[in-house]
């Protein structure tokens, strides 16, 4: 069902989501943190299901950060299992919905069986063009920039690029999101007003929307609220005119 109050001309091409608050949601209900993460998967499914109705073409979802390894090992292994299981379980539906699954992050550091199932899912959905679901896994914005700097240093060393030719476009191409436009809007649930190492390069001009709602409770109403707020923002990209 389309929401008549959301104008379709204020299109959000790329939406970033920092899915925070799973643990607090669970605690509030007297449940283990794992139940919060499971409910978080359902919230992401809901978002993927309705995104097309609001002209959203790309979603980048922060699922596991380079810092999350510091959580208790039982929670880390639960999250890895949940990811692997979710991909296996949801792949048919993602395929049906025309979702192209992608992953960003230091994927080579992930458990090998998980990596294999990610690769299979990416290959299977590569031709889909309704929505890109870009999952950030073992992702950190600073790590991404470090890796990009290394790649550029390699290119210079190999004589493929001269230092004078290093510009924003070249740097952007080395980012893990290379080829995707920067996010127009980043939604953070759970109430904290920070980026927490999410898409640091790409978020330079993204609009930010923070809601105290915990991620498992994020639903269409919350999305519409964020989209309505986004429409009122004047994106100037450092210029003085409204564009
Ligand atoms: C933050 O909540 C959430 C995470 C670290 C994990 C997010 C992962 C999912 C929602 C699963 C995604 C699944 C797929 C298939 C992409 P928190 O644990 O930091 O919550 P808290 O701040 O309340 O403790």
PDB file of C-alpha atoms and ligand atoms in Angstrom:
ATOM      1  CA  UNK A   1       0.000   0.000   0.000  1.00  0.00           C
ATOM      2  CA  UNK A   2       1.401   3.390  -0.977  1.00  0.00           C
ATOM      3  CA  UNK A   3       1.396   6.136   1.590  1.00  0.00           C
ATOM      4  CA  UNK A   4      -0.204   9.176  -0.062  1.00  0.00           C
ATOM      5  CA  UNK A   5       1.657  11.642   2.139  1.00  0.00           C
ATOM      6  CA  UNK A   6       5.065  10.628   0.785  1.00  0.00           C
ATOM      7  CA  UNK A   7       5.875  12.364  -2.493  1.00  0.00           C
ATOM      8  CA  UNK A   8       7.576  10.087  -4.952  1.00  0.00           C
ATOM      9  CA  UNK A   9       9.584  12.858  -6.572  1.00  0.00           C
ATOM     10  CA  UNK A  10      11.767  13.281  -3.483  1.00  0.00           C
ATOM     11  CA  UNK A  11      13.355   9.968  -4.329  1.00  0.00           C
ATOM     12  CA  UNK A  12      15.817   8.360  -2.003  1.00  0.00           C
ATOM     13  CA  UNK A  13      18.059   6.447  -4.281  1.00  0.00           C
ATOM     14  CA  UNK A  14      20.274   5.037  -1.548  1.00  0.00           C
ATOM     15  CA  UNK A  15      19.216   4.550   2.077  1.00  0.00           C
ATOM     16  CA  UNK A  16      21.712   3.617   4.788  1.00  0.00           C
ATOM     17  CA  UNK A  17      20.492   1.999   8.012  1.00  0.00           C
ATOM     18  CA  UNK A  18      22.325   1.673  11.303  1.00  0.00           C
ATOM     19  CA  UNK A  19      20.221  -1.037  12.891  1.00  0.00           C
ATOM     20  CA  UNK A  20      20.843  -0.287  16.566  1.00  0.00           C
ATOM     21  CA  UNK A  21      18.934  -1.301  19.660  1.00  0.00           C
ATOM     22  CA  UNK A  22      18.395  -5.040  19.197  1.00  0.00           C
ATOM     23  CA  UNK A  23      19.901  -5.786  22.614  1.00  0.00           C
ATOM     24  CA  UNK A  24      17.897  -3.115  24.420  1.00  0.00           C
ATOM     25  CA  UNK A  25      14.696  -4.237  22.683  1.00  0.00           C
ATOM     26  CA  UNK A  26      15.279  -7.762  23.972  1.00  0.00           C
ATOM     27  CA  UNK A  27      16.185  -6.622  27.491  1.00  0.00           C
ATOM     28  CA  UNK A  28      13.051  -4.519  27.684  1.00  0.00           C
ATOM     29  CA  UNK A  29      11.038  -7.651  26.975  1.00  0.00           C
ATOM     30  CA  UNK A  30      13.037  -9.872  29.338  1.00  0.00           C
ATOM     31  CA  UNK A  31      14.420 -11.832  26.378  1.00  0.00           C
ATOM     32  CA  UNK A  32      18.008 -12.848  25.527  1.00  0.00           C
ATOM     33  CA  UNK A  33      19.940 -10.495  23.190  1.00  0.00           C
ATOM     34  CA  UNK A  34      19.798 -13.200  20.517  1.00  0.00           C
ATOM     35  CA  UNK A  35      16.006 -12.737  20.346  1.00  0.00           C
ATOM     36  CA  UNK A  36      16.637  -9.056  19.616  1.00  0.00           C
ATOM     37  CA  UNK A  37      18.890  -9.935  16.692  1.00  0.00           C
ATOM     38  CA  UNK A  38      16.327 -12.407  15.359  1.00  0.00           C
ATOM     39  CA  UNK A  39      13.643  -9.727  15.537  1.00  0.00           C
ATOM     40  CA  UNK A  40      16.147  -7.400  13.836  1.00  0.00           C
ATOM     41  CA  UNK A  41      16.292  -9.701  10.838  1.00  0.00           C
ATOM     42  CA  UNK A  42      12.490  -9.504  10.559  1.00  0.00           C
ATOM     43  CA  UNK A  43      12.662  -5.694  10.653  1.00  0.00           C
ATOM     44  CA  UNK A  44      15.181  -5.720   7.805  1.00  0.00           C
ATOM     45  CA  UNK A  45      12.900  -8.065   5.849  1.00  0.00           C
ATOM     46  CA  UNK A  46      10.014  -5.625   6.355  1.00  0.00           C
ATOM     47  CA  UNK A  47      12.130  -2.745   5.094  1.00  0.00           C
ATOM     48  CA  UNK A  48      13.230  -4.680   2.005  1.00  0.00           C
ATOM     49  CA  UNK A  49       9.598  -5.565   1.278  1.00  0.00           C
ATOM     50  CA  UNK A  50       8.343  -1.965   1.272  1.00  0.00           C
ATOM     51  CA  UNK A  51      11.407  -0.082  -0.025  1.00  0.00           C
ATOM     52  CA  UNK A  52      10.325  -0.266  -3.671  1.00  0.00           C
ATOM     53  CA  UNK A  53       7.057   1.509  -2.867  1.00  0.00           C
ATOM     54  CA  UNK A  54       9.085   4.557  -1.862  1.00  0.00           C
ATOM     55  CA  UNK A  55      11.426   4.442  -4.857  1.00  0.00           C
ATOM     56  CA  UNK A  56      14.350   3.310  -2.731  1.00  0.00           C
ATOM     57  CA  UNK A  57      16.755   1.476  -5.046  1.00  0.00           C
ATOM     58  CA  UNK A  58      19.655   0.689  -2.711  1.00  0.00           C
ATOM     59  CA  UNK A  59      19.750  -0.154   0.994  1.00  0.00           C
ATOM     60  CA  UNK A  60      23.041  -0.425   2.850  1.00  0.00           C
ATOM     61  CA  UNK A  61      22.442  -2.094   6.217  1.00  0.00           C
ATOM     62  CA  UNK A  62      25.084  -2.142   8.953  1.00  0.00           C
ATOM     63  CA  UNK A  63      24.931  -5.744  10.203  1.00  0.00           C
ATOM     64  CA  UNK A  64      28.326  -6.277  11.847  1.00  0.00           C
ATOM     65  CA  UNK A  65      31.111  -3.801  12.442  1.00  0.00           C
ATOM     66  CA  UNK A  66      34.856  -4.337  12.705  1.00  0.00           C
ATOM     67  CA  UNK A  67      34.380  -3.452  16.393  1.00  0.00           C
ATOM     68  CA  UNK A  68      31.623  -6.013  17.006  1.00  0.00           C
ATOM     69  CA  UNK A  69      34.219  -8.821  17.357  1.00  0.00           C
ATOM     70  CA  UNK A  70      34.794  -7.417  20.852  1.00  0.00           C
ATOM     71  CA  UNK A  71      31.371  -8.639  21.975  1.00  0.00           C
ATOM     72  CA  UNK A  72      31.160 -11.894  23.983  1.00  0.00           C
ATOM     73  CA  UNK A  73      32.155 -14.770  21.708  1.00  0.00           C
ATOM     74  CA  UNK A  74      28.745 -16.414  22.202  1.00  0.00           C
ATOM     75  CA  UNK A  75      27.039 -13.336  20.726  1.00  0.00           C
ATOM     76  CA  UNK A  76      29.542 -13.101  17.857  1.00  0.00           C
ATOM     77  CA  UNK A  77      29.028 -16.733  16.916  1.00  0.00           C
ATOM     78  CA  UNK A  78      25.262 -16.357  17.236  1.00  0.00           C
ATOM     79  CA  UNK A  79      25.332 -13.396  14.841  1.00  0.00           C
ATOM     80  CA  UNK A  80      27.503 -15.296  12.325  1.00  0.00           C
ATOM     81  CA  UNK A  81      25.125 -18.269  12.475  1.00  0.00           C
ATOM     82  CA  UNK A  82      22.103 -16.004  12.150  1.00  0.00           C
ATOM     83  CA  UNK A  83      23.579 -14.358   9.057  1.00  0.00           C
ATOM     84  CA  UNK A  84      24.374 -17.670   7.399  1.00  0.00           C
ATOM     85  CA  UNK A  85      20.945 -19.105   8.250  1.00  0.00           C
ATOM     86  CA  UNK A  86      19.118 -15.965   7.141  1.00  0.00           C
ATOM     87  CA  UNK A  87      20.809 -15.981   3.760  1.00  0.00           C
ATOM     88  CA  UNK A  88      19.987 -19.655   3.203  1.00  0.00           C
ATOM     89  CA  UNK A  89      16.398 -19.163   4.339  1.00  0.00           C
ATOM     90  CA  UNK A  90      15.664 -15.916   2.536  1.00  0.00           C
ATOM     91  CA  UNK A  91      17.540 -16.326  -0.730  1.00  0.00           C
ATOM     92  CA  UNK A  92      14.526 -17.632  -2.698  1.00  0.00           C
ATOM     93  CA  UNK A  93      12.333 -14.747  -1.573  1.00  0.00           C
ATOM     94  CA  UNK A  94      15.067 -12.192  -2.264  1.00  0.00           C
ATOM     95  CA  UNK A  95      15.434 -13.684  -5.719  1.00  0.00           C
ATOM     96  CA  UNK A  96      11.655 -13.510  -6.291  1.00  0.00           C
ATOM     97  CA  UNK A  97      11.583  -9.877  -5.218  1.00  0.00           C
ATOM     98  CA  UNK A  98      14.380  -9.002  -7.647  1.00  0.00           C
ATOM     99  CA  UNK A  99      16.840  -8.123  -4.895  1.00  0.00           C
ATOM    100  CA  UNK A 100      20.515  -7.991  -5.773  1.00  0.00           C
ATOM    101  CA  UNK A 101      22.450  -8.919  -2.650  1.00  0.00           C
ATOM    102  CA  UNK A 102      25.881  -7.374  -2.093  1.00  0.00           C
ATOM    103  CA  UNK A 103      28.262  -7.268   0.843  1.00  0.00           C
ATOM    104  CA  UNK A 104      30.848  -4.733   1.948  1.00  0.00           C
ATOM    105  CA  UNK A 105      33.466  -5.142   4.636  1.00  0.00           C
ATOM    106  CA  UNK A 106      36.633  -7.113   5.228  1.00  0.00           C
ATOM    107  CA  UNK A 107      34.847 -10.236   4.058  1.00  0.00           C
ATOM    108  CA  UNK A 108      38.047 -12.277   3.749  1.00  0.00           C
ATOM    109  CA  UNK A 109      38.238 -12.270   7.590  1.00  0.00           C
ATOM    110  CA  UNK A 110      34.833 -13.942   7.955  1.00  0.00           C
ATOM    111  CA  UNK A 111      34.463 -17.673   8.653  1.00  0.00           C
ATOM    112  CA  UNK A 112      35.068 -19.575   5.423  1.00  0.00           C
ATOM    113  CA  UNK A 113      31.685 -21.321   5.259  1.00  0.00           C
ATOM    114  CA  UNK A 114      29.875 -18.007   5.751  1.00  0.00           C
ATOM    115  CA  UNK A 115      32.020 -16.423   3.040  1.00  0.00           C
ATOM    116  CA  UNK A 116      31.156 -19.237   0.637  1.00  0.00           C
ATOM    117  CA  UNK A 117      27.432 -18.807   1.230  1.00  0.00           C
ATOM    118  CA  UNK A 118      27.754 -15.027   0.757  1.00  0.00           C
ATOM    119  CA  UNK A 119      29.550 -15.566  -2.553  1.00  0.00           C
ATOM    120  CA  UNK A 120      26.860 -17.989  -3.725  1.00  0.00           C
ATOM    121  CA  UNK A 121      24.062 -15.573  -2.776  1.00  0.00           C
ATOM    122  CA  UNK A 122      25.784 -12.665  -4.543  1.00  0.00           C
ATOM    123  CA  UNK A 123      26.324 -14.708  -7.707  1.00  0.00           C
ATOM    124  CA  UNK A 124      22.748 -15.979  -7.676  1.00  0.00           C
ATOM    125  CA  UNK A 125      21.184 -12.522  -7.357  1.00  0.00           C
ATOM    126  CA  UNK A 126      23.665 -10.553  -9.477  1.00  0.00           C
ATOM    127  CA  UNK A 127      21.259 -10.026 -12.381  1.00  0.00           C
ATOM    128  CA  UNK A 128      18.403  -8.698 -10.203  1.00  0.00           C
ATOM    129  CA  UNK A 129      17.637  -5.019 -10.581  1.00  0.00           C
ATOM    130  CA  UNK A 130      14.678  -4.050  -8.373  1.00  0.00           C
ATOM    131  CA  UNK A 131      16.678  -3.308  -5.240  1.00  0.00           C
ATOM    132  CA  UNK A 132      20.301  -3.598  -4.151  1.00  0.00           C
ATOM    133  CA  UNK A 133      20.589  -4.879  -0.591  1.00  0.00           C
ATOM    134  CA  UNK A 134      24.118  -4.072   0.415  1.00  0.00           C
ATOM    135  CA  UNK A 135      24.968  -5.652   3.757  1.00  0.00           C
ATOM    136  CA  UNK A 136      27.919  -4.226   5.688  1.00  0.00           C
ATOM    137  CA  UNK A 137      29.613  -7.135   7.426  1.00  0.00           C
ATOM    138  CA  UNK A 138      32.883  -6.894   9.317  1.00  0.00           C
ATOM    139  CA  UNK A 139      32.702  -3.360   8.004  1.00  0.00           C
ATOM    140  CA  UNK A 140      34.310  -0.212   9.376  1.00  0.00           C
ATOM    141  CA  UNK A 141      34.553   3.107   7.574  1.00  0.00           C
ATOM    142  CA  UNK A 142      38.126   3.689   8.720  1.00  0.00           C
ATOM    143  CA  UNK A 143      39.208   0.175   7.717  1.00  0.00           C
ATOM    144  CA  UNK A 144      37.632   0.812   4.317  1.00  0.00           C
ATOM    145  CA  UNK A 145      39.601   4.044   3.907  1.00  0.00           C
ATOM    146  CA  UNK A 146      42.827   2.312   4.988  1.00  0.00           C
ATOM    147  CA  UNK A 147      42.211  -0.437   2.413  1.00  0.00           C
ATOM    148  CA  UNK A 148      41.505   2.172  -0.275  1.00  0.00           C
ATOM    149  CA  UNK A 149      44.744   3.998   0.550  1.00  0.00           C
ATOM    150  CA  UNK A 150      46.640   0.702   0.234  1.00  0.00           C
ATOM    151  CA  UNK A 151      45.038  -0.012  -3.159  1.00  0.00           C
ATOM    152  CA  UNK A 152      45.917   3.444  -4.410  1.00  0.00           C
ATOM    153  CA  UNK A 153      49.487   3.087  -3.136  1.00  0.00           C
ATOM    154  CA  UNK A 154      49.700  -0.180  -5.099  1.00  0.00           C
ATOM    155  CA  UNK A 155      48.404   1.529  -8.239  1.00  0.00           C
ATOM    156  CA  UNK A 156      51.001   4.279  -7.853  1.00  0.00           C
ATOM    157  CA  UNK A 157      53.775   1.778  -7.196  1.00  0.00           C
ATOM    158  CA  UNK A 158      52.812  -0.216 -10.283  1.00  0.00           C
ATOM    159  CA  UNK A 159      52.892   2.992 -12.310  1.00  0.00           C
ATOM    160  CA  UNK A 160      49.188   2.766 -13.200  1.00  0.00           C
ATOM    161  CA  UNK A 161      48.299   6.043 -11.484  1.00  0.00           C
ATOM    162  CA  UNK A 162      50.395   9.123 -10.924  1.00  0.00           C
ATOM    163  CA  UNK A 163      50.088  11.008  -7.638  1.00  0.00           C
ATOM    164  CA  UNK A 164      48.763  14.070  -9.471  1.00  0.00           C
ATOM    165  CA  UNK A 165      45.851  12.026 -10.754  1.00  0.00           C
ATOM    166  CA  UNK A 166      44.587  11.000  -7.333  1.00  0.00           C
ATOM    167  CA  UNK A 167      41.252  12.761  -6.969  1.00  0.00           C
ATOM    168  CA  UNK A 168      37.921  12.175  -5.198  1.00  0.00           C
ATOM    169  CA  UNK A 169      36.589  10.112  -8.055  1.00  0.00           C
ATOM    170  CA  UNK A 170      39.547   7.739  -7.962  1.00  0.00           C
ATOM    171  CA  UNK A 171      39.309   7.400  -4.181  1.00  0.00           C
ATOM    172  CA  UNK A 172      35.539   6.778  -4.378  1.00  0.00           C
ATOM    173  CA  UNK A 173      36.150   3.987  -6.886  1.00  0.00           C
ATOM    174  CA  UNK A 174      38.441   2.187  -4.420  1.00  0.00           C
ATOM    175  CA  UNK A 175      35.758   2.229  -1.724  1.00  0.00           C
ATOM    176  CA  UNK A 176      33.859  -0.992  -1.134  1.00  0.00           C
ATOM    177  CA  UNK A 177      30.701   0.734  -2.385  1.00  0.00           C
ATOM    178  CA  UNK A 178      32.508   1.559  -5.671  1.00  0.00           C
ATOM    179  CA  UNK A 179      29.861   2.017  -8.346  1.00  0.00           C
ATOM    180  CA  UNK A 180      27.037   2.799  -5.916  1.00  0.00           C
ATOM    181  CA  UNK A 181      25.912   6.391  -5.400  1.00  0.00           C
ATOM    182  CA  UNK A 182      26.444   7.902  -1.935  1.00  0.00           C
ATOM    183  CA  UNK A 183      23.563   7.428   0.526  1.00  0.00           C
ATOM    184  CA  UNK A 184      20.961  10.209   0.423  1.00  0.00           C
ATOM    185  CA  UNK A 185      19.656   9.384   3.875  1.00  0.00           C
ATOM    186  CA  UNK A 186      21.055   7.425   6.794  1.00  0.00           C
ATOM    187  CA  UNK A 187      18.596   6.241   9.413  1.00  0.00           C
ATOM    188  CA  UNK A 188      19.882   5.303  12.845  1.00  0.00           C
ATOM    189  CA  UNK A 189      17.585   3.561  15.285  1.00  0.00           C
ATOM    190  CA  UNK A 190      18.184   3.260  19.028  1.00  0.00           C
ATOM    191  CA  UNK A 191      18.634   6.975  19.664  1.00  0.00           C
ATOM    192  CA  UNK A 192      22.410   7.548  19.457  1.00  0.00           C
ATOM    193  CA  UNK A 193      23.471  10.547  17.393  1.00  0.00           C
ATOM    194  CA  UNK A 194      26.593   9.195  15.742  1.00  0.00           C
ATOM    195  CA  UNK A 195      27.793   7.373  12.650  1.00  0.00           C
ATOM    196  CA  UNK A 196      29.770   4.709  14.542  1.00  0.00           C
ATOM    197  CA  UNK A 197      32.240   4.187  11.690  1.00  0.00           C
ATOM    198  CA  UNK A 198      29.489   3.649   9.082  1.00  0.00           C
ATOM    199  CA  UNK A 199      30.190   4.828   5.508  1.00  0.00           C
ATOM    200  CA  UNK A 200      32.487   7.641   6.644  1.00  0.00           C
ATOM    201  CA  UNK A 201      33.598   8.600   3.138  1.00  0.00           C
ATOM    202  CA  UNK A 202      30.196   8.140   1.512  1.00  0.00           C
ATOM    203  CA  UNK A 203      28.201   9.953   4.231  1.00  0.00           C
ATOM    204  CA  UNK A 204      29.849  13.344   3.558  1.00  0.00           C
ATOM    205  CA  UNK A 205      26.547  14.882   2.421  1.00  0.00           C
ATOM    206  CA  UNK A 206      24.022  12.295   3.562  1.00  0.00           C
ATOM    207  CA  UNK A 207      21.057  13.494   5.553  1.00  0.00           C
ATOM    208  CA  UNK A 208      20.833  11.850   8.971  1.00  0.00           C
ATOM    209  CA  UNK A 209      17.669  10.740  10.747  1.00  0.00           C
ATOM    210  CA  UNK A 210      17.807   9.375  14.271  1.00  0.00           C
ATOM    211  CA  UNK A 211      14.876   7.720  15.993  1.00  0.00           C
ATOM    212  CA  UNK A 212      14.771   6.398  19.565  1.00  0.00           C
ATOM    213  CA  UNK A 213      12.809   3.385  18.297  1.00  0.00           C
ATOM    214  CA  UNK A 214      14.789   0.171  18.614  1.00  0.00           C
ATOM    215  CA  UNK A 215      15.581  -1.532  15.308  1.00  0.00           C
ATOM    216  CA  UNK A 216      13.235  -4.555  15.818  1.00  0.00           C
ATOM    217  CA  UNK A 217      10.317  -2.099  16.074  1.00  0.00           C
ATOM    218  CA  UNK A 218      11.279  -0.193  12.923  1.00  0.00           C
ATOM    219  CA  UNK A 219       8.317  -0.432  10.588  1.00  0.00           C
ATOM    220  CA  UNK A 220       6.656   1.291   7.640  1.00  0.00           C
ATOM    221  CA  UNK A 221       5.368   4.105   9.867  1.00  0.00           C
ATOM    222  CA  UNK A 222       8.877   4.851  11.069  1.00  0.00           C
ATOM    223  CA  UNK A 223      10.180   4.753   7.516  1.00  0.00           C
ATOM    224  CA  UNK A 224       7.502   7.176   6.344  1.00  0.00           C
ATOM    225  CA  UNK A 225       8.347   9.504   9.229  1.00  0.00           C
ATOM    226  CA  UNK A 226      12.003   9.501   8.155  1.00  0.00           C
ATOM    227  CA  UNK A 227      11.104  10.038   4.488  1.00  0.00           C
ATOM    228  CA  UNK A 228       8.804  12.940   5.313  1.00  0.00           C
ATOM    229  CA  UNK A 229      11.555  14.585   7.354  1.00  0.00           C
ATOM    230  CA  UNK A 230      14.029  13.981   4.527  1.00  0.00           C
ATOM    231  CA  UNK A 231      11.754  15.748   2.060  1.00  0.00           C
ATOM    232  CA  UNK A 232      11.847  18.901   4.149  1.00  0.00           C
ATOM    233  CA  UNK A 233      15.630  18.983   4.205  1.00  0.00           C
ATOM    234  CA  UNK A 234      17.363  21.381   1.842  1.00  0.00           C
ATOM    235  CA  UNK A 235      20.336  19.578   0.386  1.00  0.00           C
ATOM    236  CA  UNK A 236      22.903  22.179  -0.588  1.00  0.00           C
ATOM    237  CA  UNK A 237      26.060  20.064  -0.809  1.00  0.00           C
ATOM    238  CA  UNK A 238      28.084  23.017   0.502  1.00  0.00           C
ATOM    239  CA  UNK A 239      26.538  25.487  -1.948  1.00  0.00           C
ATOM    240  CA  UNK A 240      24.200  28.315  -1.010  1.00  0.00           C
ATOM    241  CA  UNK A 241      21.349  27.549  -3.409  1.00  0.00           C
ATOM    242  CA  UNK A 242      18.704  24.985  -2.795  1.00  0.00           C
ATOM    243  CA  UNK A 243      18.938  22.378  -5.527  1.00  0.00           C
TER     244      UNK A 243
HETATM  245  C1  LIG B   1      22.853  -3.557  16.923  1.00  0.00           C
HETATM  246  O1  LIG B   1      22.078  -3.785  18.070  1.00  0.00           O
HETATM  247  C2  LIG B   1      22.708  -4.651  16.000  1.00  0.00           C
HETATM  248  C3  LIG B   1      23.705  -5.483  15.587  1.00  0.00           C
HETATM  249  C4  LIG B   1      25.108  -5.389  16.017  1.00  0.00           C
HETATM  250  C5  LIG B   1      23.426  -6.573  14.680  1.00  0.00           C
HETATM  251  C6  LIG B   1      22.478  -6.210  13.594  1.00  0.00           C
HETATM  252  C7  LIG B   1      22.168  -7.404  12.847  1.00  0.00           C
HETATM  253  C8  LIG B   1      20.955  -7.731  12.401  1.00  0.00           C
HETATM  254  C9  LIG B   1      19.724  -6.927  12.583  1.00  0.00           C
HETATM  255  C10 LIG B   1      20.852  -8.934  11.610  1.00  0.00           C
HETATM  256  C11 LIG B   1      20.985  -8.568  10.187  1.00  0.00           C
HETATM  257  C12 LIG B   1      20.775  -9.738   9.389  1.00  0.00           C
HETATM  258  C13 LIG B   1      21.068  -9.837   8.087  1.00  0.00           C
HETATM  259  C14 LIG B   1      20.742 -11.072   7.383  1.00  0.00           C
HETATM  260  C15 LIG B   1      21.725  -8.751   7.338  1.00  0.00           C
HETATM  261  P1  LIG B   1      22.835  -3.913  19.463  1.00  0.00           P
HETATM  262  O2  LIG B   1      23.094  -5.341  19.712  1.00  0.00           O
HETATM  263  O3  LIG B   1      24.039  -3.038  19.458  1.00  0.00           O
HETATM  264  O4  LIG B   1      21.741  -3.359  20.412  1.00  0.00           O
HETATM  265  P2  LIG B   1      21.996  -2.536  21.760  1.00  0.00           P
HETATM  266  O5  LIG B   1      22.658  -1.245  21.368  1.00  0.00           O
HETATM  267  O6  LIG B   1      20.601  -2.315  22.271  1.00  0.00           O
HETATM  268  O7  LIG B   1      22.813  -3.397  22.660  1.00  0.00           O
END
